[in-house]
Short mmCIF file of C-alpha atoms in Angstrom, two decimals:
data_model
loop_
_atom_site.label_atom_id
_atom_site.label_comp_id
_atom_site.label_asym_id
_atom_site.label_seq_id
_atom_site.Cartn_x
_atom_site.Cartn_y
_atom_site.Cartn_z
CA UNK I 244 16.10 12.69 -5.20
CA UNK I 245 19.76 12.80 -4.08
CA UNK I 246 21.35 9.40 -3.27
CA UNK I 247 21.53 10.18 0.47
CA UNK I 248 17.78 10.92 0.57
CA UNK I 249 17.03 7.85 -1.54
CA UNK I 250 19.01 5.60 0.80
CA UNK I 251 17.20 7.02 3.84
CA UNK I 252 13.81 6.34 2.23
CA UNK I 253 14.83 2.78 1.31
CA UNK I 254 16.08 2.11 4.84
CA UNK I 255 12.89 3.50 6.37
CA UNK I 256 10.71 1.36 4.10
CA UNK I 257 12.70 -1.78 4.91
CA UNK I 258 12.65 -1.03 8.65
CA UNK I 259 8.86 -0.73 8.46
CA UNK I 260 8.61 -4.13 6.78
CA UNK I 261 8.56 -3.28 3.07
CA UNK I 262 10.66 -5.77 1.10
CA UNK I 263 10.14 -5.04 -2.61
CA UNK I 264 12.43 -2.26 -3.84
CA UNK I 265 11.96 -1.12 -7.43
CA UNK I 266 14.41 1.00 -9.38
CA UNK I 267 15.67 1.53 -12.93
CA UNK I 268 18.58 3.09 -14.76
CA UNK I 269 16.22 5.75 -16.05
CA UNK I 270 15.15 6.76 -12.54
CA UNK I 271 18.76 7.75 -11.84
CA UNK I 272 18.55 6.48 -8.27
CA UNK I 273 20.19 3.05 -8.41
CA UNK I 274 23.20 4.20 -6.37
CA UNK I 275 21.03 5.48 -3.51
CA UNK I 276 18.79 2.40 -3.64
CA UNK I 277 21.78 0.09 -3.37
CA UNK I 278 23.23 2.07 -0.47
CA UNK I 279 19.90 1.92 1.36
CA UNK I 280 19.57 -1.83 0.84
CA UNK I 281 23.10 -2.55 2.05
CA UNK I 282 22.78 -0.26 5.08
CA UNK I 283 19.44 -1.82 6.02
CA UNK I 284 20.91 -5.30 5.80
CA UNK I 285 23.73 -4.29 8.16
CA UNK I 286 21.65 -2.31 10.65
CA UNK I 287 18.60 -4.59 10.78
CA UNK I 288 20.53 -7.89 10.46
CA UNK I 289 18.81 -8.97 7.27
CA UNK I 290 19.96 -11.45 4.66
CA UNK I 291 20.20 -10.45 1.03
CA UNK I 292 17.44 -12.97 0.21
CA UNK I 293 15.10 -11.10 2.59
CA UNK I 294 14.94 -8.12 0.20
CA UNK I 295 13.75 -8.16 -3.41
CA UNK I 296 15.39 -5.64 -5.73
CA UNK I 297 14.21 -4.92 -9.27
CA UNK I 298 15.69 -2.86 -12.04
CA UNK I 299 14.72 -2.41 -15.67
CA UNK I 300 16.35 -2.52 -19.07
CA UNK I 301 15.67 1.01 -20.30
CA UNK I 302 14.28 1.68 -23.77
CA UNK I 303 17.58 3.00 -25.12
CA UNK I 304 19.32 -0.29 -24.40
CA UNK I 305 17.63 -2.72 -26.75
CA UNK I 306 20.70 -3.90 -28.62
CA UNK I 307 22.44 -7.00 -27.21
CA UNK I 308 25.70 -5.19 -26.40
CA UNK I 309 23.83 -2.21 -24.94
CA UNK I 310 21.70 -4.47 -22.80
CA UNK I 311 24.73 -6.35 -21.48
CA UNK I 312 26.51 -3.11 -20.57
CA UNK I 313 23.35 -1.63 -19.00
CA UNK I 314 22.87 -4.58 -16.62
CA UNK I 315 26.54 -4.54 -15.67
CA UNK I 316 26.33 -0.81 -14.89
CA UNK I 317 23.13 -1.27 -12.88
CA UNK I 318 24.66 -4.01 -10.75
CA UNK I 319 27.74 -1.88 -10.16
CA UNK I 320 25.66 1.16 -9.13
CA UNK I 321 23.50 -0.96 -6.85
CA UNK I 322 26.54 -2.66 -5.36
CA UNK I 323 24.74 -6.01 -5.44
CA UNK I 324 25.87 -9.39 -6.68
CA UNK I 325 22.54 -10.22 -8.27
CA UNK I 326 19.11 -8.79 -9.10
CA UNK I 327 15.95 -10.47 -7.89
CA UNK I 328 14.02 -9.18 -10.90
CA UNK I 329 15.36 -8.00 -14.23
CA UNK I 330 12.62 -6.26 -16.20
CA UNK I 331 12.33 -5.77 -19.93
CA UNK I 332 10.78 -2.33 -19.79
CA UNK I 333 7.77 -0.78 -21.52
CA UNK I 334 6.92 -3.38 -24.18
CA UNK I 335 3.49 -2.21 -25.32
CA UNK I 336 3.26 -3.25 -28.96
CA UNK I 337 4.08 -6.41 -30.91
CA UNK I 338 6.74 -4.43 -32.79
CA UNK I 339 8.48 -3.70 -29.46
CA UNK I 340 8.49 -7.42 -28.65
CA UNK I 341 9.86 -8.36 -32.07
CA UNK I 342 12.61 -5.76 -31.64
CA UNK I 343 13.87 -7.18 -28.34
CA UNK I 344 13.57 -10.73 -29.68
CA UNK I 345 15.55 -9.91 -32.82
CA UNK I 346 18.23 -8.11 -30.81
CA UNK I 347 18.68 -11.17 -28.60
CA UNK I 348 17.57 -9.33 -25.43
CA UNK I 349 15.26 -12.10 -24.30
CA UNK I 350 17.97 -14.70 -24.85
CA UNK I 351 20.42 -12.51 -22.94
CA UNK I 352 18.19 -12.07 -19.90
CA UNK I 353 17.46 -15.82 -19.92
CA UNK I 354 21.24 -16.37 -19.88
CA UNK I 355 21.53 -14.02 -16.90
CA UNK I 356 18.84 -16.02 -15.11
CA UNK I 357 20.69 -19.27 -15.83
CA UNK I 358 23.84 -17.71 -14.36
CA UNK I 359 21.99 -16.49 -11.27
CA UNK I 360 22.77 -12.84 -12.02
CA UNK I 361 19.04 -12.24 -12.47
CA UNK I 362 16.87 -14.50 -10.36
CA UNK I 363 13.56 -13.79 -12.10
CA UNK I 364 12.51 -12.29 -15.44
CA UNK I 365 9.99 -9.47 -15.52
CA UNK I 366 8.10 -7.48 -18.13
CA UNK I 367 6.53 -4.05 -17.80
CA UNK I 368 3.65 -3.32 -20.15
CA UNK I 369 0.28 -1.59 -20.38
CA UNK I 370 -1.23 -3.85 -23.06
CA UNK I 371 -3.12 -7.08 -22.17
CA UNK I 372 -2.77 -8.59 -25.65
CA UNK I 373 1.00 -8.05 -25.65
CA UNK I 374 1.36 -9.49 -22.15
CA UNK I 375 -0.56 -12.58 -23.24
CA UNK I 376 1.91 -13.02 -26.12
CA UNK I 377 4.82 -12.99 -23.68
CA UNK I 378 3.00 -15.31 -21.26
CA UNK I 379 2.62 -17.75 -24.15
CA UNK I 380 6.44 -17.78 -24.39
CA UNK I 381 6.66 -19.19 -20.86
CA UNK I 382 9.53 -16.95 -19.70
CA UNK I 383 7.85 -14.58 -17.24
CA UNK I 384 8.06 -14.65 -13.46
CA UNK I 385 6.73 -11.15 -12.78
CA UNK I 386 4.59 -8.63 -14.64
CA UNK I 387 4.61 -4.93 -13.95
CA UNK I 388 1.21 -3.67 -15.06
CA UNK I 389 -0.87 -0.54 -14.63
CA UNK I 390 -3.93 -1.29 -12.48
CA UNK I 391 -6.44 1.26 -11.22
CA UNK I 392 -10.19 1.80 -11.57
CA UNK I 393 -9.79 4.35 -14.36
CA UNK I 394 -7.77 1.99 -16.53
CA UNK I 395 -9.84 -1.08 -15.74
CA UNK I 396 -13.16 0.56 -16.50
CA UNK I 397 -12.22 3.22 -19.07
CA UNK I 398 -9.61 1.39 -21.13
CA UNK I 399 -9.77 1.47 -24.92
CA UNK I 400 -8.11 -0.35 -27.78
CA UNK I 401 -5.23 2.13 -27.83
CA UNK I 402 -3.60 4.22 -25.07
CA UNK I 403 -4.27 7.95 -25.06
CA UNK I 404 -0.76 9.21 -24.36
CA UNK I 405 -1.71 12.81 -25.12
CA UNK I 406 -4.34 12.63 -22.40
CA UNK I 407 -1.96 11.03 -19.93
CA UNK I 408 -3.68 7.64 -20.06
CA UNK I 409 -1.94 4.34 -20.76
CA UNK I 410 -5.16 2.35 -20.37
CA UNK I 411 -5.65 -0.45 -22.88
CA UNK I 412 -8.34 -3.12 -22.86
CA UNK I 413 -11.82 -3.36 -21.41
CA UNK I 414 -12.59 -4.65 -17.93
CA UNK I 415 -13.14 -8.23 -19.13
CA UNK I 416 -9.79 -8.35 -20.99
CA UNK I 417 -7.90 -6.89 -18.07
CA UNK I 418 -9.51 -9.07 -15.40
CA UNK I 419 -8.88 -12.12 -17.59
CA UNK I 420 -5.19 -11.19 -17.69
CA UNK I 421 -4.99 -10.84 -13.90
CA UNK I 422 -6.58 -14.24 -13.45
CA UNK I 423 -4.28 -15.83 -16.00
CA UNK I 424 -1.23 -14.46 -14.19
CA UNK I 425 -2.38 -15.90 -10.88
CA UNK I 426 -3.24 -19.24 -12.47
CA UNK I 427 0.22 -19.48 -14.07
CA UNK I 428 2.16 -18.31 -11.02
CA UNK I 429 3.23 -14.98 -12.53
CA UNK I 430 3.12 -12.26 -9.90
CA UNK I 431 1.87 -8.77 -10.70
CA UNK I 432 3.62 -5.65 -9.47
CA UNK I 433 1.28 -2.69 -9.90
CA UNK I 434 2.36 0.62 -11.39
CA UNK I 435 0.25 3.73 -11.94
CA UNK I 436 -2.10 2.83 -9.09
CA UNK I 437 -3.25 6.47 -8.97
CA UNK I 438 -3.46 6.87 -12.77
CA UNK I 439 -0.59 9.34 -12.70
CA UNK I 440 -2.37 11.31 -9.97
CA UNK I 441 -5.53 11.79 -12.03
CA UNK I 442 -7.67 9.74 -9.67
CA UNK I 443 -6.70 11.84 -6.65
CA UNK I 444 -8.45 14.99 -7.83
CA UNK I 445 -12.13 15.62 -8.62
CA UNK I 446 -11.15 17.81 -11.56
CA UNK I 447 -8.89 15.27 -13.28
CA UNK I 448 -10.52 12.00 -12.30
CA UNK I 449 -12.26 10.47 -15.36
CA UNK I 450 -15.16 9.71 -13.01
CA UNK I 451 -15.49 13.33 -11.89
CA UNK I 452 -14.85 12.21 -8.33
CA UNK I 453 -11.57 11.65 -6.50
CA UNK I 454 -10.36 8.54 -4.73
CA UNK I 455 -7.74 8.49 -2.00
CA UNK I 456 -4.33 6.85 -2.32
CA UNK I 457 -5.35 4.19 0.18
CA UNK I 458 -8.49 3.32 -1.82
CA UNK I 459 -6.43 2.99 -5.00
CA UNK I 460 -3.82 0.80 -3.30
CA UNK I 461 -6.45 -1.51 -1.82
CA UNK I 462 -8.24 -1.72 -5.17
CA UNK I 463 -5.03 -2.93 -6.81
CA UNK I 464 -4.12 -5.36 -4.02
CA UNK I 465 -7.51 -7.05 -4.29
CA UNK I 466 -6.96 -8.05 -7.91
CA UNK I 467 -5.93 -11.65 -8.71
CA UNK I 468 -2.21 -12.16 -9.11
CA UNK I 469 -1.19 -8.89 -7.47
CA UNK I 470 1.70 -9.19 -5.02
CA UNK I 471 2.77 -5.59 -4.55
CA UNK I 472 1.91 -2.01 -5.44
CA UNK I 473 4.54 0.55 -6.42
CA UNK I 474 3.11 3.99 -5.60
CA UNK I 475 6.27 5.98 -6.35
CA UNK I 476 8.02 8.02 -3.68
CA UNK I 477 9.70 11.40 -4.14
CA UNK I 478 10.37 12.34 -0.51
CA UNK I 479 10.31 10.99 3.02
CA UNK I 480 6.93 12.67 3.50
CA UNK I 481 5.59 10.73 0.49
CA UNK I 482 6.93 7.51 1.94
CA UNK I 483 5.44 8.07 5.39
CA UNK I 484 2.02 8.80 3.89
CA UNK I 485 2.14 5.60 1.83
CA UNK I 486 3.35 3.49 4.76
CA UNK I 487 0.37 4.80 6.73
CA UNK I 488 -1.73 2.46 4.59
CA UNK I 489 -0.54 -0.47 6.71
CA UNK I 490 -2.22 0.91 9.84
CA UNK I 491 -5.19 2.66 8.23
CA UNK I 492 -8.67 1.42 9.25
CA UNK I 493 -10.63 -0.61 6.73
CA UNK I 494 -13.09 2.20 6.09
CA UNK I 495 -10.26 4.38 4.75
CA UNK I 496 -9.39 1.65 2.23
CA UNK I 497 -12.98 0.92 1.18
CA UNK I 498 -13.26 1.74 -2.53
CA UNK I 499 -16.79 0.41 -3.04
CA UNK I 500 -17.93 3.91 -3.99
CA UNK I 501 -16.56 3.24 -7.49
CA UNK I 502 -19.66 1.11 -8.03
CA UNK I 503 -21.61 4.34 -8.45
CA UNK I 504 -19.63 5.47 -11.49
CA UNK I 505 -18.30 2.37 -13.25
CA UNK I 506 -19.83 1.63 -16.68
CA UNK I 507 -22.92 -0.49 -17.16
CA UNK I 508 -20.97 -3.48 -18.50
CA UNK I 509 -19.24 -3.77 -15.12
CA UNK I 510 -22.53 -4.17 -13.25
CA UNK I 511 -23.11 -7.66 -11.90
CA UNK I 512 -19.41 -8.50 -11.74
CA UNK I 513 -17.81 -9.08 -8.33
CA UNK I 514 -14.57 -7.12 -7.86
CA UNK I 515 -13.83 -8.74 -4.46
CA UNK I 516 -14.12 -5.45 -2.56
CA UNK I 517 -15.98 -7.15 0.35
CA UNK I 518 -18.20 -4.12 0.89
CA UNK I 519 -20.91 -6.72 1.49
CA UNK I 520 -19.23 -7.80 4.74
CA UNK I 521 -19.94 -8.85 7.40
CA UNK I 522 -21.86 -11.87 6.17
CA UNK I 523 -24.36 -13.15 8.78
CA UNK I 524 -23.37 -16.72 7.84
CA UNK I 525 -19.64 -16.00 8.06
CA UNK I 526 -18.81 -16.29 4.33
CA UNK I 527 -15.80 -14.42 2.92
CA UNK I 528 -17.82 -13.44 -0.14
CA UNK I 529 -15.00 -11.72 -2.01
CA UNK I 530 -12.56 -14.59 -1.57
CA UNK I 531 -15.12 -17.21 -2.56
CA UNK I 532 -15.84 -15.26 -5.74
CA UNK I 533 -12.12 -14.88 -6.47
CA UNK I 534 -11.47 -18.63 -6.18
CA UNK I 535 -14.48 -19.33 -8.42
CA UNK I 536 -13.29 -16.94 -11.14
CA UNK I 537 -9.74 -18.27 -10.92
CA UNK I 538 -10.89 -21.90 -11.14
CA UNK I 539 -12.95 -21.16 -14.24
CA UNK I 540 -9.94 -19.47 -15.85
CA UNK I 541 -7.78 -22.56 -15.36
CA UNK I 542 -6.07 -22.06 -12.00
CA UNK I 543 -5.46 -25.63 -10.85
CA UNK I 544 -4.94 -24.59 -7.21
CA UNK I 545 -8.10 -22.50 -6.86
CA UNK I 546 -10.35 -25.48 -6.11
CA UNK I 547 -8.11 -26.69 -3.28
CA UNK I 548 -7.96 -23.16 -1.88
CA UNK I 549 -11.76 -23.06 -1.95
CA UNK I 550 -12.04 -26.46 -0.30
CA UNK I 551 -9.76 -25.30 2.50
CA UNK I 552 -12.14 -22.48 3.42
CA UNK I 553 -13.81 -23.07 6.76
CA UNK I 554 -17.07 -21.56 5.44
CA UNK I 555 -17.98 -22.25 1.81
CA UNK I 556 -20.69 -21.09 -0.56
CA UNK I 557 -23.14 -23.78 0.55
CA UNK I 558 -23.39 -22.03 3.94
CA UNK I 559 -25.22 -19.09 2.31
CA UNK I 560 -28.65 -18.63 3.90
CA UNK I 561 -29.97 -16.41 1.11
CA UNK I 562 -30.77 -13.54 3.46
CA UNK I 563 -29.98 -10.89 0.82
CA UNK I 564 -27.69 -8.87 3.11
CA UNK I 565 -24.82 -8.92 0.59
CA UNK I 566 -27.10 -8.16 -2.36
CA UNK I 567 -28.40 -5.03 -0.68
CA UNK I 568 -24.89 -3.81 0.13
CA UNK I 569 -23.17 -4.63 -3.17
CA UNK I 570 -22.33 -1.42 -5.08
CA UNK I 571 -21.88 -3.47 -8.26
CA UNK I 572 -25.37 -5.00 -8.06
CA UNK I 573 -24.15 -8.60 -7.93
CA UNK I 574 -26.75 -11.19 -6.96
CA UNK I 575 -24.42 -12.92 -4.53
CA UNK I 576 -27.08 -15.26 -3.16
CA UNK I 577 -27.61 -16.73 -6.63
CA UNK I 578 -23.89 -16.68 -7.26
CA UNK I 579 -23.22 -18.75 -4.12
CA UNK I 580 -25.55 -21.42 -5.49
CA UNK I 581 -23.67 -21.35 -8.81
CA UNK I 582 -20.31 -21.54 -7.05
CA UNK I 583 -21.42 -24.41 -4.83
CA UNK I 584 -22.68 -26.39 -7.84
CA UNK I 585 -19.42 -25.74 -9.72
CA UNK I 586 -17.12 -26.92 -6.95
CA UNK I 587 -19.32 -29.94 -6.16
CA UNK I 588 -19.12 -31.31 -9.70
#
């Protein structure tokens, strides 16, 4: 996309209320992104701190000197004094991590954060085990991770690049990672929400049935730790379709139909889709389940969030309404008893 078209898209997104702008040297659009951000700030009377701009250290720039030059060039193209998020890009294997460590890239980006040139450190990856290694280092503020139903429920031990899939890890491993991120205050920015477009077509969907963009976006947003979804925009028409999500009715975002084609090991696990709503007793079943799962995974704030709910699990009347509606066959009535006992300990 030419810089003038990029800047128009950025301005339109910001005018609509979008505040997270993602770019990278490799996307070759940093100049247009920066122009759009600066124009939006002037026209809509916004402060720089109102907009969050990310860029990424591309794979070719993994030497210390190369990394330093790459960030300097990115800032110059963007025309910004600082980056809100500086991402180490596409670290999928332990060897990749050792390479950037040995080259001093992690130390360099920590130095940039100390100087205020980069406000937060990010990592983009497709591999739960690798992300957990970096989380153990205690340096991450944001994770860019691929989240969609195909990857969550069809992931394997290794990505199938030839088949266009970057999915790694089973549903338990991936959900555990999302919960860990939320518990540790590391936000998740979602990439590949449509599985590279595969999920949008009956013929290419691994489930043999298509989902809509709005269903995929809502699916990602409902996962623990997720702050934003990056659908990718190639034109103003693309952008307008994506922004339509904000005003779309709930039924257009309802992805509960995936319960009919997720694998057997996913049955009985709440994915917080709230297809069981409305609850006759007024429970937010999805949110109650999310706080329970987060608390069990070590999130110290989850219990207080649960306690602040106006209607808690003990208000369940056991009517079975949610059980009958749940596409994932979760016994929510029994689960509310378990949740109540857990939080009352």
